[in-house]
């Protein structure tokens, strides 16, 4: 028997990172097969992922989605609430603006009506003056001899020279309150004694320098009394050379004529031009300068108080206003020639330099009164009263002072 060479095993070279299992040789007890099976089982056990590495369970995902949606719903609800609040605020602002515009329109209409009434009153007064002058002229012509009628032989008696009306002490109301020394209390009694809602302010210049008021600081519709502040503004601007007295203002009238007629006959067209020249802010500055805390000017109307008017007229009469003597005399002269005398002018025994204002039931009168026994300033503002009440109050105050 020929001897066989022993089998020689040559391992294959390792390449490309591949591993090769060693070959199994058959044995009598089948160990090679067993090893191969164990090796295959090990590879199966270390192979792909197991059940423990699966994705998260579905109930957890559903809860997370639900939370996200709930957060979104809350954000949407909060945004809707904010939007509704902003909408309501905008509606409220629109309503307030509409109400403000309606008020301004009503005030503007009231101012136009006031101007119309004052223009009408001024025209009627001017017409009455013209008619009276015409009657006087006719009477004079009737009394004078004409060329066709020779004068009688007897001398015509000369007419007496015009005499100043005798200043008599006005009587007081029989049932009027009695002055007991407290001027404020007395003025309050007088205001309550007469019809309407009345404010009174009085200041004695010289003498005992007494002052008093009843609701004197109350802000009221000024009507045309505001024109004294306008006049001061024009006088100041002429003095500073911003304006000139010869400037044409209205209907061929120059500035000097317009200022006089704005005060003496309460001319509104002149006041309108002056007010535009000064401006509303300029008028407010004038009120602050003259010490009028309740005086205010807005485009629709003007407001002031009895105390503010008295303070202005007191400063004018005493020379405390920042005006030259010429300007001061010009304004005092216009006040002295005022044609409206039914209020303080009718109740005083003195010489009255005044400015009235009247519109829609408001009757106001502010005056410098140069009484034979002393000078004082009186301002009366009323709503729902009448000129008779203002003149009666003047009589009673004068009786208490003098």
Tab-separated table of C-alpha atoms in Angstrom:
chain	number	residue	atom	x	y	z
A	1	UNK	CA	0.000	0.000	0.000
A	2	UNK	CA	1.344	3.239	-1.028
A	3	UNK	CA	1.762	5.849	1.688
A	4	UNK	CA	-0.173	9.156	1.216
A	5	UNK	CA	1.193	12.505	1.899
A	6	UNK	CA	-0.531	14.332	4.736
A	7	UNK	CA	-2.995	17.041	3.665
A	8	UNK	CA	-1.645	20.540	3.917
A	9	UNK	CA	-4.030	23.519	4.679
A	10	UNK	CA	-3.191	26.869	3.181
A	11	UNK	CA	-5.268	29.711	4.673
A	12	UNK	CA	-6.613	32.242	2.173
A	13	UNK	CA	-5.266	35.738	2.508
A	14	UNK	CA	-7.510	38.301	4.274
A	15	UNK	CA	-8.871	41.027	1.985
A	16	UNK	CA	-11.516	43.718	1.875
A	17	UNK	CA	-12.169	43.349	5.588
A	18	UNK	CA	-13.798	39.972	5.095
A	19	UNK	CA	-13.365	37.308	7.733
A	20	UNK	CA	-13.384	33.634	6.935
A	21	UNK	CA	-14.223	30.886	9.322
A	22	UNK	CA	-11.767	28.100	9.708
A	23	UNK	CA	-12.836	24.920	7.879
A	24	UNK	CA	-14.153	22.183	9.931
A	25	UNK	CA	-12.736	18.695	9.669
A	26	UNK	CA	-14.865	15.694	10.138
A	27	UNK	CA	-14.431	13.817	13.355
A	28	UNK	CA	-15.916	10.713	14.581
A	29	UNK	CA	-18.212	12.361	17.035
A	30	UNK	CA	-19.595	15.109	14.649
A	31	UNK	CA	-17.905	17.955	16.436
A	32	UNK	CA	-17.438	19.902	13.200
A	33	UNK	CA	-21.103	19.989	12.452
A	34	UNK	CA	-21.901	21.096	15.942
A	35	UNK	CA	-19.392	23.925	15.788
A	36	UNK	CA	-20.779	25.101	12.481
A	37	UNK	CA	-24.300	25.176	13.868
A	38	UNK	CA	-23.225	27.053	16.986
A	39	UNK	CA	-21.402	29.595	14.837
A	40	UNK	CA	-24.480	30.172	12.679
A	41	UNK	CA	-26.675	30.563	15.736
A	42	UNK	CA	-24.324	33.147	17.164
A	43	UNK	CA	-24.501	35.142	13.967
A	44	UNK	CA	-28.283	35.085	14.117
A	45	UNK	CA	-28.285	36.285	17.723
A	46	UNK	CA	-25.974	39.226	16.958
A	47	UNK	CA	-27.646	40.181	13.687
A	48	UNK	CA	-30.431	42.945	13.129
A	49	UNK	CA	-32.354	44.992	15.706
A	50	UNK	CA	-34.573	43.437	18.234
A	51	UNK	CA	-38.091	44.304	19.424
A	52	UNK	CA	-36.776	46.524	22.262
A	53	UNK	CA	-35.489	49.102	19.706
A	54	UNK	CA	-38.935	49.845	18.085
A	55	UNK	CA	-40.477	53.476	17.798
A	56	UNK	CA	-42.426	55.112	20.666
A	57	UNK	CA	-45.964	53.834	21.330
A	58	UNK	CA	-48.890	55.647	19.502
A	59	UNK	CA	-50.755	56.840	22.670
A	60	UNK	CA	-47.799	59.059	23.635
A	61	UNK	CA	-47.726	60.660	20.195
A	62	UNK	CA	-51.459	61.282	20.320
A	63	UNK	CA	-51.156	63.016	23.685
A	64	UNK	CA	-48.367	65.238	22.401
A	65	UNK	CA	-50.405	66.222	19.325
A	66	UNK	CA	-53.381	66.945	21.556
A	67	UNK	CA	-51.268	69.229	23.763
A	68	UNK	CA	-49.985	71.123	20.743
A	69	UNK	CA	-53.484	71.598	19.390
A	70	UNK	CA	-54.753	72.776	22.779
A	71	UNK	CA	-51.937	75.339	22.957
A	72	UNK	CA	-52.830	76.541	19.473
A	73	UNK	CA	-56.507	76.859	20.397
A	74	UNK	CA	-55.642	78.891	23.507
A	75	UNK	CA	-53.414	81.212	21.455
A	76	UNK	CA	-56.166	81.709	18.874
A	77	UNK	CA	-58.729	82.418	21.605
A	78	UNK	CA	-56.409	84.922	23.313
A	79	UNK	CA	-55.724	86.655	19.992
A	80	UNK	CA	-59.448	86.882	19.247
A	81	UNK	CA	-60.081	88.394	22.688
A	82	UNK	CA	-57.373	91.026	22.164
A	83	UNK	CA	-58.757	91.806	18.714
A	84	UNK	CA	-62.278	92.255	20.101
A	85	UNK	CA	-61.004	94.557	22.877
A	86	UNK	CA	-59.126	96.661	20.326
A	87	UNK	CA	-62.240	96.800	18.172
A	88	UNK	CA	-64.389	97.977	21.074
A	89	UNK	CA	-61.799	100.604	22.034
A	90	UNK	CA	-61.754	101.859	18.438
A	91	UNK	CA	-65.556	102.084	18.415
A	92	UNK	CA	-65.479	104.066	21.674
A	93	UNK	CA	-62.906	106.459	20.216
A	94	UNK	CA	-65.049	106.957	17.116
A	95	UNK	CA	-68.107	107.670	19.279
A	96	UNK	CA	-66.178	110.187	21.398
A	97	UNK	CA	-64.838	111.904	18.285
A	98	UNK	CA	-68.336	112.077	16.804
A	99	UNK	CA	-69.675	113.604	20.026
A	100	UNK	CA	-66.832	116.155	20.080
A	101	UNK	CA	-67.514	117.161	16.484
A	102	UNK	CA	-71.225	117.530	17.223
A	103	UNK	CA	-70.441	119.761	20.210
A	104	UNK	CA	-68.090	121.916	18.161
A	105	UNK	CA	-70.699	122.232	15.423
A	106	UNK	CA	-73.356	123.251	17.954
A	107	UNK	CA	-70.994	125.790	19.494
A	108	UNK	CA	-70.108	127.188	16.089
A	109	UNK	CA	-73.793	127.529	15.234
A	110	UNK	CA	-74.402	129.277	18.552
A	111	UNK	CA	-71.549	131.695	17.842
A	112	UNK	CA	-72.977	132.468	14.396
A	113	UNK	CA	-76.383	133.103	15.935
A	114	UNK	CA	-74.811	135.351	18.559
A	115	UNK	CA	-73.052	137.352	15.901
A	116	UNK	CA	-76.250	137.625	13.902
A	117	UNK	CA	-78.175	138.915	16.918
A	118	UNK	CA	-75.501	141.431	17.828
A	119	UNK	CA	-75.250	142.610	14.233
A	120	UNK	CA	-78.996	143.000	14.160
A	121	UNK	CA	-78.981	144.914	17.444
A	122	UNK	CA	-76.188	147.172	16.215
A	123	UNK	CA	-78.027	147.847	12.963
A	124	UNK	CA	-81.243	148.619	14.825
A	125	UNK	CA	-79.414	150.959	17.186
A	126	UNK	CA	-77.703	152.728	14.296
A	127	UNK	CA	-80.989	153.005	12.437
A	128	UNK	CA	-82.700	154.410	15.523
A	129	UNK	CA	-79.923	156.971	15.906
A	130	UNK	CA	-80.256	157.968	12.249
A	131	UNK	CA	-84.011	158.350	12.603
A	132	UNK	CA	-83.596	160.436	15.752
A	133	UNK	CA	-81.048	162.650	14.006
A	134	UNK	CA	-83.388	163.055	11.053
A	135	UNK	CA	-86.244	164.038	13.366
A	136	UNK	CA	-84.051	166.583	15.121
A	137	UNK	CA	-83.044	168.026	11.783
A	138	UNK	CA	-86.675	168.238	10.654
A	139	UNK	CA	-87.672	169.961	13.878
A	140	UNK	CA	-84.822	172.412	13.484
A	141	UNK	CA	-85.826	173.190	9.911
A	142	UNK	CA	-89.460	173.658	10.911
A	143	UNK	CA	-88.547	176.111	13.656
A	144	UNK	CA	-86.070	178.139	11.557
A	145	UNK	CA	-87.467	180.960	9.364
A	146	UNK	CA	-87.321	180.321	5.635
A	147	UNK	CA	-86.455	182.689	2.849
A	148	UNK	CA	-90.086	182.863	1.768
A	149	UNK	CA	-91.321	183.647	5.260
A	150	UNK	CA	-89.859	186.756	6.832
A	151	UNK	CA	-88.857	186.504	10.383
A	152	UNK	CA	-91.252	188.106	12.862
A	153	UNK	CA	-90.397	191.463	14.325
A	154	UNK	CA	-90.179	190.057	17.815
A	155	UNK	CA	-86.799	188.490	18.553
A	156	UNK	CA	-86.769	184.702	18.587
A	157	UNK	CA	-85.845	183.528	22.065
A	158	UNK	CA	-82.605	181.611	22.152
A	159	UNK	CA	-82.774	177.955	23.117
A	160	UNK	CA	-81.064	177.236	26.394
A	161	UNK	CA	-77.717	175.556	26.115
A	162	UNK	CA	-77.895	171.784	26.541
A	163	UNK	CA	-77.532	170.833	30.172
A	164	UNK	CA	-76.050	167.659	31.540
A	165	UNK	CA	-78.810	165.555	33.056
A	166	UNK	CA	-78.880	165.933	36.792
A	167	UNK	CA	-77.303	162.949	38.458
A	168	UNK	CA	-79.676	161.718	41.104
A	169	UNK	CA	-79.149	158.865	43.475
A	170	UNK	CA	-81.076	155.901	42.100
A	171	UNK	CA	-83.559	154.390	44.467
A	172	UNK	CA	-83.190	150.840	45.703
A	173	UNK	CA	-85.747	148.079	45.532
A	174	UNK	CA	-88.167	148.210	48.426
A	175	UNK	CA	-87.831	144.492	49.103
A	176	UNK	CA	-84.121	144.215	48.304
A	177	UNK	CA	-81.713	142.683	50.838
A	178	UNK	CA	-80.166	145.078	53.345
A	179	UNK	CA	-76.403	145.559	53.404
A	180	UNK	CA	-75.040	144.676	56.853
A	181	UNK	CA	-71.317	145.066	56.223
A	182	UNK	CA	-70.407	141.708	54.637
A	183	UNK	CA	-70.105	142.559	50.943
A	184	UNK	CA	-69.748	138.964	49.701
A	185	UNK	CA	-72.850	137.866	51.579
A	186	UNK	CA	-74.763	140.902	50.363
A	187	UNK	CA	-73.878	140.177	46.721
A	188	UNK	CA	-74.997	136.571	47.142
A	189	UNK	CA	-78.331	137.799	48.495
A	190	UNK	CA	-78.735	140.178	45.548
A	191	UNK	CA	-77.982	137.410	43.050
A	192	UNK	CA	-80.582	135.154	44.647
A	193	UNK	CA	-83.107	137.992	44.870
A	194	UNK	CA	-83.329	138.436	41.087
A	195	UNK	CA	-84.396	135.982	38.370
A	196	UNK	CA	-81.896	133.795	36.569
A	197	UNK	CA	-78.432	132.501	37.370
A	198	UNK	CA	-76.250	135.514	38.216
A	199	UNK	CA	-72.566	136.132	38.982
A	200	UNK	CA	-71.398	139.456	40.461
A	201	UNK	CA	-67.931	140.916	41.025
A	202	UNK	CA	-67.170	144.396	42.385
A	203	UNK	CA	-63.927	146.208	43.231
A	204	UNK	CA	-63.736	149.680	44.763
A	205	UNK	CA	-60.797	151.750	43.470
A	206	UNK	CA	-59.665	154.082	46.201
A	207	UNK	CA	-61.738	154.794	49.288
A	208	UNK	CA	-61.987	151.656	51.376
A	209	UNK	CA	-60.859	149.508	48.414
A	210	UNK	CA	-63.605	147.015	49.141
A	211	UNK	CA	-64.021	143.941	46.943
A	212	UNK	CA	-66.653	141.241	46.821
A	213	UNK	CA	-68.193	138.616	44.598
A	214	UNK	CA	-70.987	136.110	44.273
A	215	UNK	CA	-69.993	133.137	42.083
A	216	UNK	CA	-67.432	135.535	40.657
A	217	UNK	CA	-64.929	132.845	39.657
A	218	UNK	CA	-67.494	130.765	37.764
A	219	UNK	CA	-66.663	130.282	34.067
A	220	UNK	CA	-69.480	131.555	31.841
A	221	UNK	CA	-70.229	132.259	28.180
A	222	UNK	CA	-68.604	135.632	27.578
A	223	UNK	CA	-70.700	136.808	24.615
A	224	UNK	CA	-69.201	140.093	23.339
A	225	UNK	CA	-67.451	141.014	26.583
A	226	UNK	CA	-64.468	139.081	25.176
A	227	UNK	CA	-63.889	142.027	22.829
A	228	UNK	CA	-62.108	143.987	25.575
A	229	UNK	CA	-59.354	141.334	25.454
A	230	UNK	CA	-59.255	141.575	21.648
A	231	UNK	CA	-58.956	145.369	21.888
A	232	UNK	CA	-56.003	145.030	24.260
A	233	UNK	CA	-54.302	142.669	21.806
A	234	UNK	CA	-54.714	145.106	18.909
A	235	UNK	CA	-53.489	148.074	20.962
A	236	UNK	CA	-50.384	146.146	22.035
A	237	UNK	CA	-49.568	145.126	18.461
A	238	UNK	CA	-49.960	148.658	17.133
A	239	UNK	CA	-47.607	149.905	19.860
A	240	UNK	CA	-45.016	147.284	18.845
A	241	UNK	CA	-45.367	148.343	15.160
A	242	UNK	CA	-46.732	144.957	14.111
A	243	UNK	CA	-49.865	146.750	12.920
A	244	UNK	CA	-50.893	150.264	11.952
A	245	UNK	CA	-54.023	152.299	12.670
A	246	UNK	CA	-54.399	153.118	8.960
A	247	UNK	CA	-54.589	149.460	7.886
A	248	UNK	CA	-57.832	148.731	5.961
A	249	UNK	CA	-59.912	146.219	7.909
A	250	UNK	CA	-63.540	145.896	6.814
A	251	UNK	CA	-65.813	147.697	4.373
A	252	UNK	CA	-63.443	150.594	3.856
A	253	UNK	CA	-62.935	151.100	7.588
A	254	UNK	CA	-59.421	151.384	8.937
A	255	UNK	CA	-58.103	149.737	12.084
A	256	UNK	CA	-58.728	152.745	14.334
A	257	UNK	CA	-62.376	153.007	13.263
A	258	UNK	CA	-62.900	149.276	13.573
A	259	UNK	CA	-61.509	149.119	17.105
A	260	UNK	CA	-63.735	151.961	18.251
A	261	UNK	CA	-66.866	150.427	16.703
A	262	UNK	CA	-66.049	146.943	17.991
A	263	UNK	CA	-66.336	148.373	21.518
A	264	UNK	CA	-68.882	151.192	21.159
A	265	UNK	CA	-71.476	149.381	18.988
A	266	UNK	CA	-70.152	145.810	19.445
A	267	UNK	CA	-69.334	145.464	15.736
A	268	UNK	CA	-68.774	141.796	14.880
A	269	UNK	CA	-67.067	141.934	11.433
A	270	UNK	CA	-64.243	144.026	12.891
A	271	UNK	CA	-63.920	141.664	15.853
A	272	UNK	CA	-63.735	138.675	13.494
A	273	UNK	CA	-60.836	140.211	11.543
A	274	UNK	CA	-58.998	141.191	14.738
A	275	UNK	CA	-59.502	137.736	16.217
A	276	UNK	CA	-57.993	136.106	13.135
A	277	UNK	CA	-55.028	138.492	13.235
A	278	UNK	CA	-54.274	137.777	16.891
A	279	UNK	CA	-55.079	134.059	16.743
A	280	UNK	CA	-56.652	131.877	19.405
A	281	UNK	CA	-53.318	131.147	21.051
A	282	UNK	CA	-52.553	134.863	21.154
A	283	UNK	CA	-55.887	135.501	22.857
A	284	UNK	CA	-55.106	132.846	25.461
A	285	UNK	CA	-51.785	134.572	26.112
A	286	UNK	CA	-53.647	137.854	26.637
A	287	UNK	CA	-55.975	136.190	29.146
A	288	UNK	CA	-52.989	134.777	31.038
A	289	UNK	CA	-51.218	138.150	30.989
A	290	UNK	CA	-54.211	140.041	32.346
A	291	UNK	CA	-54.768	137.537	35.148
A	292	UNK	CA	-57.875	135.784	33.882
A	293	UNK	CA	-57.749	132.154	35.081
A	294	UNK	CA	-61.299	131.396	33.903
A	295	UNK	CA	-60.946	133.140	30.534
A	296	UNK	CA	-60.418	130.831	27.566
A	297	UNK	CA	-60.780	131.085	23.812
A	298	UNK	CA	-61.576	128.209	21.458
A	299	UNK	CA	-62.750	128.416	17.841
A	300	UNK	CA	-66.418	127.914	18.688
A	301	UNK	CA	-66.861	130.275	21.642
A	302	UNK	CA	-65.175	132.229	24.427
A	303	UNK	CA	-65.613	131.929	28.188
A	304	UNK	CA	-64.713	134.201	31.073
A	305	UNK	CA	-65.850	135.055	34.598
A	306	UNK	CA	-67.117	138.117	36.422
A	307	UNK	CA	-63.885	138.193	38.443
A	308	UNK	CA	-61.743	138.072	35.282
A	309	UNK	CA	-63.665	140.948	33.691
A	310	UNK	CA	-63.400	143.003	36.877
A	311	UNK	CA	-59.650	142.328	37.060
A	312	UNK	CA	-59.169	143.478	33.452
A	313	UNK	CA	-61.236	146.656	33.839
A	314	UNK	CA	-59.514	147.446	37.157
A	315	UNK	CA	-56.086	147.133	35.527
A	316	UNK	CA	-57.229	149.342	32.649
A	317	UNK	CA	-58.602	152.110	34.892
A	318	UNK	CA	-55.633	152.029	37.270
A	319	UNK	CA	-53.053	152.058	34.467
A	320	UNK	CA	-51.687	148.626	35.360
A	321	UNK	CA	-52.132	147.225	31.844
A	322	UNK	CA	-49.040	147.289	29.661
A	323	UNK	CA	-50.362	150.131	27.479
A	324	UNK	CA	-49.165	153.606	26.664
A	325	UNK	CA	-51.284	156.534	27.908
A	326	UNK	CA	-52.486	157.109	24.333
A	327	UNK	CA	-53.635	153.499	23.881
A	328	UNK	CA	-55.273	153.459	27.306
A	329	UNK	CA	-57.186	156.662	26.499
A	330	UNK	CA	-58.306	155.208	23.170
A	331	UNK	CA	-59.841	152.137	24.813
A	332	UNK	CA	-61.411	154.112	27.672
A	333	UNK	CA	-62.948	156.490	25.136
A	334	UNK	CA	-64.485	153.625	23.178
A	335	UNK	CA	-65.967	152.165	26.378
A	336	UNK	CA	-67.366	155.552	27.342
A	337	UNK	CA	-69.127	155.898	23.963
A	338	UNK	CA	-70.784	152.482	24.196
A	339	UNK	CA	-74.447	152.685	23.084
A	340	UNK	CA	-75.783	149.797	25.195
A	341	UNK	CA	-76.812	151.292	28.554
A	342	UNK	CA	-79.745	149.168	29.696
A	343	UNK	CA	-77.820	147.370	32.453
A	344	UNK	CA	-75.170	148.989	34.655
A	345	UNK	CA	-75.534	152.252	32.749
A	346	UNK	CA	-79.223	152.476	33.645
A	347	UNK	CA	-78.672	151.667	37.318
A	348	UNK	CA	-75.733	153.906	38.170
A	349	UNK	CA	-75.649	157.560	39.159
A	350	UNK	CA	-72.089	157.856	37.846
A	351	UNK	CA	-70.349	158.016	34.500
A	352	UNK	CA	-70.245	154.492	33.072
A	353	UNK	CA	-67.584	153.077	30.720
A	354	UNK	CA	-68.847	149.629	29.835
A	355	UNK	CA	-68.956	146.689	27.451
A	356	UNK	CA	-71.958	144.396	27.192
A	357	UNK	CA	-72.459	140.948	25.736
A	358	UNK	CA	-75.727	139.182	24.998
A	359	UNK	CA	-76.641	135.956	23.190
A	360	UNK	CA	-79.148	133.133	23.671
A	361	UNK	CA	-80.348	134.205	27.120
A	362	UNK	CA	-76.912	135.283	28.364
A	363	UNK	CA	-76.735	138.948	29.440
A	364	UNK	CA	-73.372	140.311	30.595
A	365	UNK	CA	-72.150	143.796	31.488
A	366	UNK	CA	-68.737	144.923	32.765
A	367	UNK	CA	-68.088	148.569	33.614
A	368	UNK	CA	-65.827	151.172	35.125
A	369	UNK	CA	-68.129	153.447	37.135
A	370	UNK	CA	-66.877	156.920	38.000
A	371	UNK	CA	-69.319	157.843	40.728
A	372	UNK	CA	-69.312	161.302	42.339
A	373	UNK	CA	-68.209	159.680	45.605
A	374	UNK	CA	-65.671	157.234	44.189
A	375	UNK	CA	-64.724	154.956	41.320
A	376	UNK	CA	-65.469	151.256	41.255
A	377	UNK	CA	-65.572	148.378	38.754
A	378	UNK	CA	-68.639	146.163	38.474
A	379	UNK	CA	-69.163	143.028	36.375
A	380	UNK	CA	-72.458	141.157	36.216
A	381	UNK	CA	-72.931	137.963	34.179
A	382	UNK	CA	-76.284	136.228	33.938
A	383	UNK	CA	-78.270	133.489	32.266
A	384	UNK	CA	-82.057	133.639	32.142
A	385	UNK	CA	-82.202	137.106	33.698
A	386	UNK	CA	-82.898	140.570	32.210
A	387	UNK	CA	-81.465	144.078	31.978
A	388	UNK	CA	-83.840	145.339	34.677
A	389	UNK	CA	-82.292	142.908	37.156
A	390	UNK	CA	-78.775	144.058	36.235
A	391	UNK	CA	-79.695	147.729	36.617
A	392	UNK	CA	-81.441	147.042	39.963
A	393	UNK	CA	-78.401	145.159	41.273
A	394	UNK	CA	-76.254	148.125	40.261
A	395	UNK	CA	-78.492	150.537	42.180
A	396	UNK	CA	-78.409	148.396	45.309
A	397	UNK	CA	-74.619	147.959	45.210
A	398	UNK	CA	-74.096	151.677	44.734
A	399	UNK	CA	-76.383	152.410	47.670
A	400	UNK	CA	-74.361	149.999	49.818
A	401	UNK	CA	-71.016	151.509	48.793
A	402	UNK	CA	-71.987	155.181	48.964
